[in-house]
Amino acid sequence: MKFKFQMEEVRKNPQIYFNHNIGVFLNSPETLATIDYLCLLFSATSFEYKEHYEKINQVLSKTDWSKEDPILHYFYLTISGVKMRSIYNAPEAFNFFIESYNLALIINDYELIARSLIYIASAYNQLNQYENSLEYAEKAVHLISRLSNTLIICDIYMTLGTVLLKLNRYDESYKFYKIAEEYYNGVTDKEKYFNYMILLMNISEVCQCLNLDKSSTSYSAFTLELIEKNDFALYLQNSALLINEFYKKNNQPDKANQILAYYYKVFTDEICQKNNTINSKNAVKDFFNLDSMHKLQALNDQLNSQVALLNDIVLLNRPISTNLNDKLQEIIEAIPNNEFVPFYQAKWSIKNQSILGAEMLIRWKKSNGTIISPSEFIDIIENKSIMIEISEMLIGQAIKDLSSIIKYFPDFKLSINVSPYQLLNQDLPKLLESLCLIYNVPNSSIEIEIVERTIIDDNDTALEKLNRLKDKGFIIVLDDFGAGYSSLSLLNDFPIDIVKIDRSLVNNIDKNSKAKVLFSSLVSILNDLSIRTVAEGIETYEQLKIIQKTLCDEGQGFLIHKPCCASDFRLTLNKIL
């Protein structure tokens, strides 16, 4: 953690760090630790400090990294990549970033993994391989729910915005840049951060593309103010032309010309001599296979799951049978093979049977094609950390599927079941928001289904999480209402939008007059509270006819639609078009 903090301080303002510490390197180098050399190396990536960079790098190049903390080696690789990128040697930068990604996976640090993904995206960007760049930027976004470092989250969204800008997807680019800006609003002294200035520069550029001239001018003026106030100019060799335009737009032609003259040497001495490698796809070393890197990450996740399960067993002091242990091991091995897949069951209007949305359900599809019901494995994983890992994978896929559906059915809702363990131990608001942003899905298209036990287990935490979800526009659904000891007071104390009435109250509705009255009365009360209702487990036409005579809004059950895989569900929807 100490190493990361020191590196973040350099990233904040490289020139200040360089000016404050270069004297120690020149006069008392023996007092410096490896991390100090690395921080100085990072601060010296500006072309102005080329000679210093080379001298510091000579020292570090002799380091036996096997005897150092792996994080230090990681920093050396990324700094080397940043230096190569700064002189437009994108292929060499790419190779350094891939090595750093490999090492980050081995270290198993999500912050480092995310940072490497950002760097890989930036290298692809410089190689003009924008679709590849987008892929890695999106991979970084998928990690946001596991990150607590606001600065990395800012950089992730800024990187995604930059790729989208290159792809001429200006509206999306602007959206992600503004999200990054919003995150920076929570950072103390944000105006002293180099990357904040870069963000403002990028927002100005995309505003210009969107013909938002007034905003573009405002952002460019503020960018220039920060450049001059913080002496950021030395590190802007890759943006010289853009800064030149900013000065011209700000009616400062002398400074515009000065910027071009200032960077002329770099563009001639450093970049042109590497002309044979600029944008060369073939220059990237092919022995780094990215598919292998992803498999390594999956293996890391598998090993982490094994450790987490052992930890759960030890902490809970639970005896574990041989059969259960075998099943756990089988589940762990299934995760990197993507054997857990989303199935969808339609929810439909009671009034006219039109499909309104679908509930995402988990299924285990083994390599031999066998489909395993959740009843055979959900109890094993429900209160364990691998539940979070599996849910992240399934939710990501489900929201991706939803993104194609809402193009034709804009009011379609996706329901996602959340266990008590997930709500209390997973940052669902951050995860769902980031995924919705990636796939351009409105938050209001997502319904979060919880059961009463979720609220009872930890009332305060559950309320805080549900309110966060509600504030972000997600819809809160109370599932299985009527089963057990359901209390109407929950509807008053928690932000519930929809109640799903348990199948136990539907099963006998056509055979038991009390069940019929109870169902009808419950629906009426909920309707008076402006809470929508869903009847679960409708399996016969007789049940449907009775429910249609009530004020119930939606239905779900085998009568209309059975759970199916994504491709079959799309066929169902295609029949409606």
C-alpha positions as CSV (number, residue, x, y, z in Angstrom):
1,M,0.0,0.0,0.0
2,K,2.9,2.4,0.8
3,F,4.4,1.8,-2.6
4,K,1.1,2.6,-4.4
5,F,0.6,5.8,-2.3
6,Q,4.1,7.0,-3.2
7,M,3.5,6.4,-6.9
8,E,0.1,8.2,-6.8
9,E,2.0,11.2,-5.3
10,V,4.2,11.2,-8.4
11,R,1.3,10.8,-10.8
12,K,-0.4,13.8,-9.1
13,N,2.3,16.2,-10.3
14,P,5.5,14.6,-11.8
15,Q,7.4,17.9,-12.1
16,I,7.0,18.9,-8.5
17,Y,8.2,15.5,-7.4
18,F,11.2,15.6,-9.8
19,N,12.2,19.1,-8.7
20,H,12.0,18.2,-5.0
21,N,13.9,14.9,-5.2
22,I,16.4,15.0,-8.1
23,G,19.0,16.7,-5.9
24,V,19.1,13.6,-3.6
25,F,19.8,11.4,-6.6
26,L,22.6,13.7,-7.8
27,N,24.2,14.2,-4.4
28,S,23.4,11.2,-2.2
29,P,22.1,8.3,-4.4
30,E,23.1,5.8,-1.8
31,T,20.3,7.0,0.5
32,L,17.6,6.1,-2.1
33,A,15.6,2.9,-1.9
34,T,14.3,1.1,-5.0
35,I,10.9,2.8,-4.7
36,D,12.6,6.2,-4.6
37,Y,14.4,5.5,-7.8
38,L,11.2,4.3,-9.4
39,C,9.3,7.4,-8.4
40,L,12.1,9.6,-9.8
41,L,12.1,7.6,-13.0
42,F,8.4,8.1,-13.4
43,S,8.7,11.8,-12.8
44,A,11.5,12.0,-15.4
45,T,9.5,10.6,-18.3
46,S,9.2,14.2,-19.8
47,F,11.6,14.7,-22.7
48,E,13.0,17.7,-20.9
49,Y,14.5,15.2,-18.4
50,K,15.7,12.7,-20.9
51,E,19.3,12.6,-19.6
52,H,18.2,12.2,-16.0
53,Y,15.8,9.4,-17.1
54,E,18.6,7.5,-18.7
55,K,20.9,7.8,-15.7
56,I,18.2,6.7,-13.3
57,N,17.2,3.8,-15.6
58,Q,20.8,2.7,-15.8
59,V,20.7,2.1,-12.0
60,L,17.3,0.3,-12.1
61,S,18.2,-1.8,-15.1
62,K,20.8,-3.6,-12.9
63,T,18.1,-4.5,-10.3
64,D,17.5,-8.2,-9.6
65,W,13.7,-7.9,-9.6
66,S,13.3,-11.5,-8.2
67,K,14.7,-10.2,-4.9
68,E,12.4,-7.2,-4.8
69,D,8.7,-6.8,-4.0
70,P,6.8,-7.8,-7.2
71,I,4.9,-4.5,-7.1
72,L,8.2,-2.6,-7.6
73,H,8.9,-4.7,-10.7
74,Y,5.3,-3.9,-11.9
75,F,6.0,-0.2,-11.5
76,Y,9.2,-0.5,-13.4
77,L,7.4,-2.1,-16.3
78,T,4.6,0.4,-16.5
79,I,7.0,3.4,-16.2
80,S,9.1,1.9,-19.1
81,G,5.9,1.6,-21.1
82,V,4.8,5.2,-20.3
83,K,8.2,6.4,-21.5
84,M,7.9,4.5,-24.7
85,R,4.4,5.8,-25.3
86,S,5.6,9.4,-24.7
87,I,8.0,9.1,-27.6
88,Y,5.4,7.4,-29.8
89,N,7.0,4.0,-29.7
90,A,3.6,2.4,-29.1
91,P,4.7,-1.2,-30.0
92,E,7.4,-1.2,-27.4
93,A,5.1,0.5,-24.9
94,F,2.5,-2.2,-25.6
95,N,4.9,-5.0,-24.7
96,F,5.9,-3.4,-21.4
97,F,2.2,-3.0,-20.5
98,I,1.5,-6.6,-21.4
99,E,4.3,-7.7,-19.1
100,S,2.9,-5.5,-16.4
101,Y,-0.5,-7.0,-16.9
102,N,0.9,-10.5,-16.6
103,L,2.7,-9.6,-13.3
104,A,-0.4,-7.8,-11.9
105,L,-2.4,-11.1,-12.5
106,I,0.3,-13.0,-10.6
107,I,0.3,-10.5,-7.8
108,N,-3.5,-10.6,-7.9
109,D,-4.1,-6.9,-7.2
110,Y,-7.2,-5.5,-8.9
111,E,-5.8,-1.9,-8.8
112,L,-2.7,-3.0,-10.6
113,I,-4.7,-5.2,-13.1
114,A,-7.0,-2.2,-13.8
115,R,-4.1,0.1,-14.3
116,S,-2.5,-2.3,-16.8
117,L,-5.7,-2.6,-18.7
118,I,-5.8,1.2,-19.0
119,Y,-2.3,1.2,-20.3
120,I,-2.9,-1.5,-22.8
121,A,-5.9,0.4,-24.0
122,S,-3.8,3.5,-24.4
123,A,-1.2,1.6,-26.4
124,Y,-3.8,0.2,-28.7
125,N,-5.1,3.7,-29.1
126,Q,-1.7,5.0,-30.2
127,L,-1.5,2.1,-32.6
128,N,-4.9,3.2,-34.1
129,Q,-6.4,-0.1,-33.1
130,Y,-9.4,1.5,-31.5
131,E,-11.7,-1.6,-31.3
132,N,-9.0,-3.4,-29.3
133,S,-8.5,-0.3,-27.2
134,L,-12.2,-0.3,-26.5
135,E,-12.2,-3.9,-25.4
136,Y,-9.5,-3.3,-22.8
137,A,-11.0,-0.1,-21.5
138,E,-14.3,-2.0,-21.0
139,K,-12.4,-4.8,-19.2
140,A,-11.1,-2.1,-16.8
141,V,-14.7,-0.8,-16.2
142,H,-15.8,-4.3,-15.2
143,L,-13.3,-4.1,-12.3
144,I,-14.7,-0.8,-10.9
145,S,-16.9,-2.4,-8.3
146,R,-13.7,-4.0,-6.8
147,L,-11.8,-0.8,-6.6
148,S,-11.7,1.7,-3.8
149,N,-9.1,4.1,-5.4
150,T,-11.1,7.0,-6.8
151,L,-8.2,8.2,-9.0
152,I,-8.0,4.8,-10.8
153,I,-11.8,4.9,-11.4
154,C,-11.4,8.4,-12.8
155,D,-8.6,7.2,-15.2
156,I,-10.7,4.2,-16.3
157,Y,-13.7,6.4,-17.3
158,M,-11.3,8.9,-18.9
159,T,-9.6,6.2,-21.0
160,L,-13.0,4.8,-22.1
161,G,-14.0,8.3,-23.1
162,T,-10.8,8.8,-25.1
163,V,-11.3,5.6,-27.1
164,L,-14.9,6.5,-27.9
165,L,-13.7,9.9,-29.0
166,K,-11.3,8.2,-31.5
167,L,-14.2,6.1,-32.7
168,N,-16.2,9.3,-33.3
169,R,-18.8,8.2,-30.8
170,Y,-18.9,11.7,-29.3
171,D,-22.0,11.5,-27.2
172,E,-20.8,8.4,-25.4
173,S,-17.3,9.9,-25.1
174,Y,-18.7,13.1,-23.5
175,K,-20.8,11.0,-21.1
176,F,-17.8,9.0,-19.7
177,Y,-15.6,12.1,-19.5
178,K,-18.3,13.8,-17.4
179,I,-18.5,10.8,-15.2
180,A,-14.8,10.9,-14.6
181,E,-15.1,14.7,-13.9
182,E,-17.9,13.9,-11.3
183,Y,-15.6,11.4,-9.6
184,Y,-12.8,14.0,-9.5
185,N,-15.2,16.3,-7.7
186,G,-14.7,14.1,-4.7
187,V,-10.9,14.4,-4.8
188,T,-9.2,16.9,-2.6
189,D,-7.0,19.4,-4.5
190,K,-8.1,18.0,-7.8
191,E,-6.8,21.0,-9.7
192,K,-3.2,19.9,-8.7
193,Y,-3.6,16.6,-10.5
194,F,-2.0,16.2,-13.9
195,N,-4.6,13.7,-15.1
196,Y,-7.4,16.0,-14.1
197,M,-6.0,18.6,-16.4
198,I,-5.8,16.0,-19.1
199,L,-9.4,15.2,-18.5
200,L,-10.5,18.8,-18.9
201,M,-8.5,19.0,-22.1
202,N,-10.3,15.9,-23.4
203,I,-13.7,17.3,-22.5
204,S,-12.9,20.5,-24.4
205,E,-12.0,18.5,-27.4
206,V,-15.2,16.4,-27.4
207,C,-17.3,19.5,-26.8
208,Q,-15.8,21.0,-29.9
209,C,-16.8,17.8,-31.8
210,L,-20.3,18.2,-30.5
211,N,-20.4,21.8,-31.5
212,L,-20.6,22.9,-27.9
213,D,-18.4,25.8,-28.6
214,K,-19.0,27.8,-25.4
215,S,-18.3,24.8,-23.2
216,S,-15.2,23.8,-25.3
217,T,-13.8,27.3,-24.9
218,S,-14.5,27.3,-21.2
219,Y,-12.8,23.9,-20.6
220,S,-9.8,24.9,-22.8
221,A,-9.3,28.1,-20.9
222,F,-9.4,26.3,-17.6
223,T,-7.0,23.7,-19.0
224,L,-4.5,26.4,-19.9
225,E,-4.8,28.0,-16.5
226,L,-3.9,24.7,-14.8
227,I,-1.0,24.0,-17.2
228,E,0.5,27.3,-16.3
229,K,-0.3,27.2,-12.6
230,N,1.1,23.7,-12.1
231,D,3.9,23.7,-14.8
232,F,2.4,20.8,-16.5
233,A,3.7,21.8,-19.9
234,L,6.8,19.6,-19.8
235,Y,4.6,16.4,-19.9
236,L,2.3,17.4,-22.7
237,Q,4.4,16.4,-25.7
238,N,1.7,14.1,-27.0
239,S,-0.8,17.0,-26.9
240,A,1.2,19.9,-28.3
241,L,-1.0,20.5,-31.3
242,L,-4.2,20.5,-29.1
243,I,-2.6,22.9,-26.6
244,N,-1.6,25.1,-29.5
245,E,-5.2,25.2,-30.6
246,F,-6.3,26.1,-27.1
247,Y,-4.0,29.1,-27.0
248,K,-5.2,30.2,-30.4
249,K,-8.8,29.9,-29.3
250,N,-7.9,31.9,-26.2
251,N,-6.5,34.7,-28.4
252,Q,-2.9,34.0,-27.3
253,P,-1.0,33.5,-30.6
254,D,2.4,34.1,-29.2
255,K,2.0,31.3,-26.7
256,A,0.5,29.1,-29.4
257,N,3.6,29.4,-31.4
258,Q,5.8,29.0,-28.4
259,I,4.3,25.7,-27.6
260,L,5.0,24.4,-31.1
261,A,8.6,25.6,-31.0
262,Y,9.0,24.2,-27.5
263,Y,8.1,20.7,-28.7
264,Y,9.7,20.8,-32.1
265,K,12.8,19.1,-30.9
266,V,10.9,16.2,-29.5
267,F,8.9,15.7,-32.6
268,T,12.1,15.6,-34.7
269,D,14.7,14.0,-32.5
270,E,12.5,11.5,-30.7
271,I,9.6,10.6,-32.9
272,C,10.7,10.8,-36.5
273,Q,13.7,8.6,-35.9
274,K,11.2,5.9,-34.8
275,N,9.0,6.4,-37.9
276,N,9.6,2.8,-38.9
277,T,7.8,1.5,-35.8
278,I,5.0,4.1,-35.5
279,N,1.6,2.4,-35.7
280,S,3.3,-0.9,-36.8
281,K,1.0,-3.7,-35.8
282,N,3.7,-6.2,-36.6
283,A,6.2,-4.6,-34.2
284,V,4.3,-6.0,-31.2
285,K,6.0,-9.1,-29.9
286,D,3.8,-12.0,-30.5
287,F,5.0,-14.2,-27.7
288,F,2.7,-12.4,-25.3
289,N,-0.6,-14.1,-25.9
290,L,-3.4,-12.1,-24.4
291,D,-5.7,-15.1,-24.4
292,S,-3.2,-16.8,-22.2
293,M,-3.2,-13.8,-19.9
294,H,-7.0,-14.0,-19.6
295,K,-6.7,-17.6,-18.8
296,L,-4.2,-16.8,-16.1
297,Q,-6.6,-14.3,-14.6
298,A,-9.4,-17.0,-14.6
299,L,-7.0,-19.3,-12.9
300,N,-6.2,-16.7,-10.3
301,D,-9.9,-16.2,-9.7
302,Q,-10.3,-20.0,-9.3
303,L,-7.4,-20.2,-6.8
304,N,-8.9,-17.2,-4.9
305,S,-12.2,-19.0,-4.8
306,Q,-10.6,-22.1,-3.3
307,V,-8.9,-20.0,-0.6
308,A,-12.1,-18.1,0.1
309,L,-14.1,-21.3,0.5
310,L,-11.5,-22.7,2.9
311,N,-11.6,-19.5,4.8
312,D,-15.4,-19.6,5.0
313,I,-15.3,-23.2,6.3
314,V,-12.6,-22.4,8.9
315,L,-14.3,-19.3,10.1
316,L,-17.8,-20.9,10.3
317,N,-16.3,-24.0,11.8
318,R,-18.5,-26.1,9.4
319,P,-17.8,-29.8,8.9
320,I,-17.7,-30.5,5.2
321,S,-18.6,-33.8,3.7
322,T,-16.6,-35.5,0.9
323,N,-19.5,-35.2,-1.5
324,L,-19.9,-31.5,-0.7
325,N,-16.2,-30.9,-1.0
326,D,-16.2,-32.5,-4.5
327,K,-19.2,-30.4,-5.5
328,L,-17.4,-27.2,-4.3
329,Q,-14.3,-28.1,-6.3
330,E,-16.4,-28.8,-9.3
331,I,-18.1,-25.4,-9.0
332,I,-14.8,-23.6,-8.6
333,E,-13.4,-25.3,-11.7
334,A,-16.6,-24.4,-13.7
335,I,-16.1,-20.6,-13.1
336,P,-13.2,-20.0,-15.5
337,N,-14.9,-22.2,-18.1
338,N,-17.9,-19.9,-18.1
339,E,-20.2,-22.8,-17.3
340,F,-22.6,-20.6,-15.2
341,V,-24.9,-18.9,-17.7
342,P,-28.0,-16.6,-17.5
343,F,-31.4,-18.0,-18.4
344,Y,-34.4,-15.8,-18.8
345,Q,-38.1,-16.2,-17.8
346,A,-40.5,-13.7,-19.2
347,K,-42.7,-11.4,-17.1
348,W,-45.9,-10.4,-18.8
349,S,-48.8,-8.1,-18.4
350,I,-51.8,-9.7,-16.7
351,K,-54.0,-7.5,-18.7
352,N,-52.9,-8.5,-22.3
353,Q,-50.1,-11.0,-21.8
354,S,-47.5,-8.9,-23.6
355,I,-43.9,-9.4,-22.4
356,L,-42.8,-6.6,-20.1
357,G,-39.4,-7.9,-19.1
358,A,-37.6,-11.0,-17.8
359,E,-36.0,-12.4,-14.7
360,M,-32.4,-13.5,-15.0
361,L,-31.9,-17.0,-13.5
362,I,-28.7,-18.8,-13.0
363,R,-28.1,-22.2,-14.6
364,W,-25.0,-24.4,-14.7
365,K,-24.3,-25.6,-18.2
366,K,-21.7,-28.3,-18.0
367,S,-19.2,-28.9,-20.8
368,N,-21.2,-31.9,-21.9
369,G,-24.3,-29.8,-22.4
370,T,-26.1,-30.9,-19.2
371,I,-28.1,-28.1,-17.6
372,I,-28.0,-28.2,-13.8
373,S,-30.8,-26.5,-11.8
374,P,-29.8,-23.9,-9.1
375,S,-31.5,-26.1,-6.5
376,E,-28.5,-28.5,-6.8
377,F,-25.8,-25.9,-6.1
378,I,-27.1,-22.5,-4.9
379,D,-27.2,-23.4,-1.2
380,I,-23.5,-24.4,-1.5
381,I,-22.4,-21.0,-2.8
382,E,-25.0,-18.6,-1.6
383,N,-23.2,-17.3,1.5
384,K,-19.7,-17.6,0.1
385,S,-17.4,-15.2,-1.8
386,I,-17.6,-17.1,-5.0
387,M,-21.2,-16.0,-5.2
388,I,-20.0,-12.5,-5.8
389,E,-17.6,-13.7,-8.5
390,I,-20.3,-15.7,-10.3
391,S,-22.9,-12.9,-10.0
392,E,-20.5,-10.3,-11.5
393,M,-20.0,-12.5,-14.5
394,L,-23.8,-13.3,-15.0
395,I,-24.9,-9.7,-14.3
396,G,-22.4,-8.4,-16.9
397,Q,-23.6,-10.9,-19.5
398,A,-27.3,-10.2,-18.7
399,I,-26.9,-6.4,-19.0
400,K,-25.1,-6.9,-22.3
401,D,-28.0,-9.1,-23.5
402,L,-30.4,-6.4,-22.4
403,S,-28.6,-3.7,-24.4
404,S,-29.6,-5.4,-27.6
405,I,-33.2,-6.0,-26.4
406,I,-34.0,-2.4,-25.5
407,K,-33.2,-1.2,-29.0
408,Y,-36.5,-2.8,-30.0
409,F,-38.3,-2.9,-26.6
410,P,-37.2,0.3,-24.9
411,D,-39.5,-0.3,-21.8
412,F,-38.2,-3.9,-21.2
413,K,-37.1,-4.5,-17.7
414,L,-34.4,-7.0,-16.5
415,S,-34.9,-8.5,-13.0
416,I,-31.8,-9.6,-11.1
417,N,-31.9,-11.7,-8.0
418,V,-29.6,-10.5,-5.2
419,S,-28.9,-12.7,-2.2
420,P,-28.5,-11.3,1.3
421,Y,-24.8,-12.1,1.1
422,Q,-24.4,-10.1,-2.1
423,L,-26.3,-7.1,-0.9
424,L,-24.1,-6.9,2.3
425,N,-20.7,-7.8,0.8
426,Q,-20.8,-6.6,-2.8
427,D,-20.8,-3.0,-4.0
428,L,-23.8,-3.5,-6.2
429,P,-24.5,0.2,-6.9
430,K,-21.1,0.7,-8.3
431,L,-21.1,-2.6,-10.3
432,L,-24.5,-2.1,-11.8
433,E,-23.9,1.6,-12.6
434,S,-20.6,0.9,-14.4
435,L,-22.1,-2.0,-16.4
436,C,-25.1,0.0,-17.4
437,L,-22.8,2.8,-18.6
438,I,-20.7,0.4,-20.7
439,Y,-23.7,-1.1,-22.4
440,N,-25.7,2.1,-22.6
441,V,-28.6,0.7,-20.6
442,P,-30.7,3.0,-18.5
443,N,-30.5,2.3,-14.7
444,S,-34.3,2.3,-14.7
445,S,-34.3,-0.8,-16.9
446,I,-32.8,-2.9,-14.1
447,E,-34.9,-4.4,-11.3
448,I,-33.1,-5.6,-8.1
449,E,-35.0,-8.5,-6.5
450,I,-34.4,-9.1,-2.8
451,V,-36.1,-11.3,-0.2
452,E,-37.3,-10.3,3.2
453,R,-34.4,-12.1,4.8
454,T,-32.0,-9.7,3.1
455,I,-33.4,-6.8,5.1
456,I,-33.7,-8.7,8.4
457,D,-30.1,-10.0,8.3
458,D,-28.6,-6.4,8.6
459,N,-31.3,-3.8,8.6
460,D,-29.1,-0.7,8.6
461,T,-26.7,-1.9,5.9
462,A,-29.5,-3.2,3.7
463,L,-31.3,0.1,3.9
464,E,-28.2,2.1,3.0
465,K,-27.5,-0.1,0.0
466,L,-31.1,-0.1,-1.2
467,N,-31.3,3.7,-0.9
468,R,-28.1,4.0,-2.9
469,L,-29.6,1.8,-5.6
470,K,-32.9,3.7,-5.5
471,D,-31.1,7.0,-5.8
472,K,-29.3,5.9,-8.9
473,G,-32.6,5.0,-10.5
474,F,-32.7,1.2,-10.1
475,I,-36.0,-0.4,-9.3
476,I,-36.3,-2.3,-6.0
477,V,-38.4,-5.5,-5.9
478,L,-39.4,-7.5,-2.8
479,D,-39.5,-11.1,-3.9
480,D,-41.4,-14.1,-2.4
481,F,-43.8,-11.8,-0.4
482,G,-46.4,-13.9,1.5
483,A,-44.0,-16.7,2.2
484,G,-42.8,-17.1,5.9
485,Y,-43.6,-14.1,8.1
486,S,-43.8,-11.3,5.6
487,S,-44.5,-7.9,7.3
488,L,-46.3,-5.0,5.6
489,S,-44.2,-2.7,7.7
490,L,-41.3,-3.4,5.4
491,L,-43.1,-1.6,2.6
492,N,-43.2,1.5,4.8
493,D,-39.6,1.3,6.0
494,F,-37.8,0.3,2.8
495,P,-37.8,1.8,-0.8
496,I,-39.8,-1.0,-2.4
497,D,-41.2,-0.3,-5.9
498,I,-42.6,-3.7,-6.8
499,V,-43.8,-6.7,-4.8
500,K,-43.7,-10.3,-6.2
501,I,-46.4,-12.3,-4.5
502,D,-45.1,-15.8,-3.6
503,R,-46.3,-18.8,-5.5
504,S,-47.6,-20.3,-2.3
505,L,-50.5,-17.7,-2.5
506,V,-51.1,-18.5,-6.1
507,N,-51.0,-22.3,-6.1
508,N,-54.5,-22.7,-4.5
509,I,-56.1,-19.6,-5.7
510,D,-58.5,-21.5,-8.0
511,K,-59.3,-24.1,-5.3
512,N,-59.4,-22.3,-2.0
513,S,-61.7,-19.4,-1.5
514,K,-59.6,-18.0,1.4
515,A,-56.5,-18.1,-0.8
516,K,-58.4,-16.2,-3.4
517,V,-59.6,-13.5,-1.0
518,L,-56.1,-13.2,0.6
519,F,-54.5,-12.7,-2.8
520,S,-57.1,-10.2,-3.9
521,S,-56.9,-8.2,-0.6
522,L,-53.1,-8.1,-0.7
523,V,-53.0,-6.8,-4.3
524,S,-55.6,-4.2,-3.4
525,I,-53.5,-3.0,-0.4
526,L,-50.3,-2.8,-2.5
527,N,-52.2,-1.0,-5.2
528,D,-53.4,1.6,-2.7
529,L,-49.7,2.1,-1.7
530,S,-48.8,2.7,-5.4
531,I,-46.7,-0.5,-5.4
532,R,-46.8,-2.6,-8.5
533,T,-47.5,-6.4,-8.1
534,V,-46.3,-9.5,-9.8
535,A,-48.0,-12.9,-9.3
536,E,-45.4,-15.7,-9.3
537,G,-45.9,-19.3,-10.3
538,I,-48.9,-19.0,-12.6
539,E,-49.3,-22.5,-14.1
540,T,-53.0,-22.9,-15.1
541,Y,-55.5,-20.8,-17.1
542,E,-57.8,-21.0,-14.1
543,Q,-55.3,-19.2,-11.9
544,L,-54.7,-16.6,-14.6
545,K,-58.5,-15.9,-15.0
546,I,-58.9,-15.3,-11.3
547,I,-55.8,-13.0,-11.2
548,Q,-57.0,-11.1,-14.2
549,K,-60.0,-10.0,-12.1
550,T,-57.8,-8.4,-9.5
551,L,-55.6,-5.3,-9.8
552,C,-52.4,-7.4,-10.2
553,D,-50.0,-5.8,-12.8
554,E,-47.7,-8.6,-13.9
555,G,-47.5,-12.4,-14.0
556,Q,-44.7,-15.0,-14.2
557,G,-44.9,-18.7,-14.6
558,F,-44.7,-21.8,-16.8
559,L,-48.2,-21.1,-18.3
560,I,-46.8,-18.3,-20.5
561,H,-43.1,-18.9,-20.5
562,K,-40.5,-21.3,-19.2
563,P,-36.9,-20.2,-18.4
564,C,-34.6,-20.5,-21.4
565,C,-31.1,-19.5,-22.6
566,A,-30.4,-16.1,-24.2
567,S,-30.6,-17.3,-27.8
568,D,-34.0,-19.0,-27.3
569,F,-35.3,-15.9,-25.5
570,R,-34.3,-13.7,-28.4
571,L,-36.3,-16.1,-30.7
572,T,-39.3,-15.5,-28.4
573,L,-38.9,-11.8,-28.7
574,N,-38.4,-12.0,-32.4
575,K,-41.8,-13.5,-32.8
576,I,-43.3,-10.4,-31.3
577,L,-41.5,-8.0,-33.7
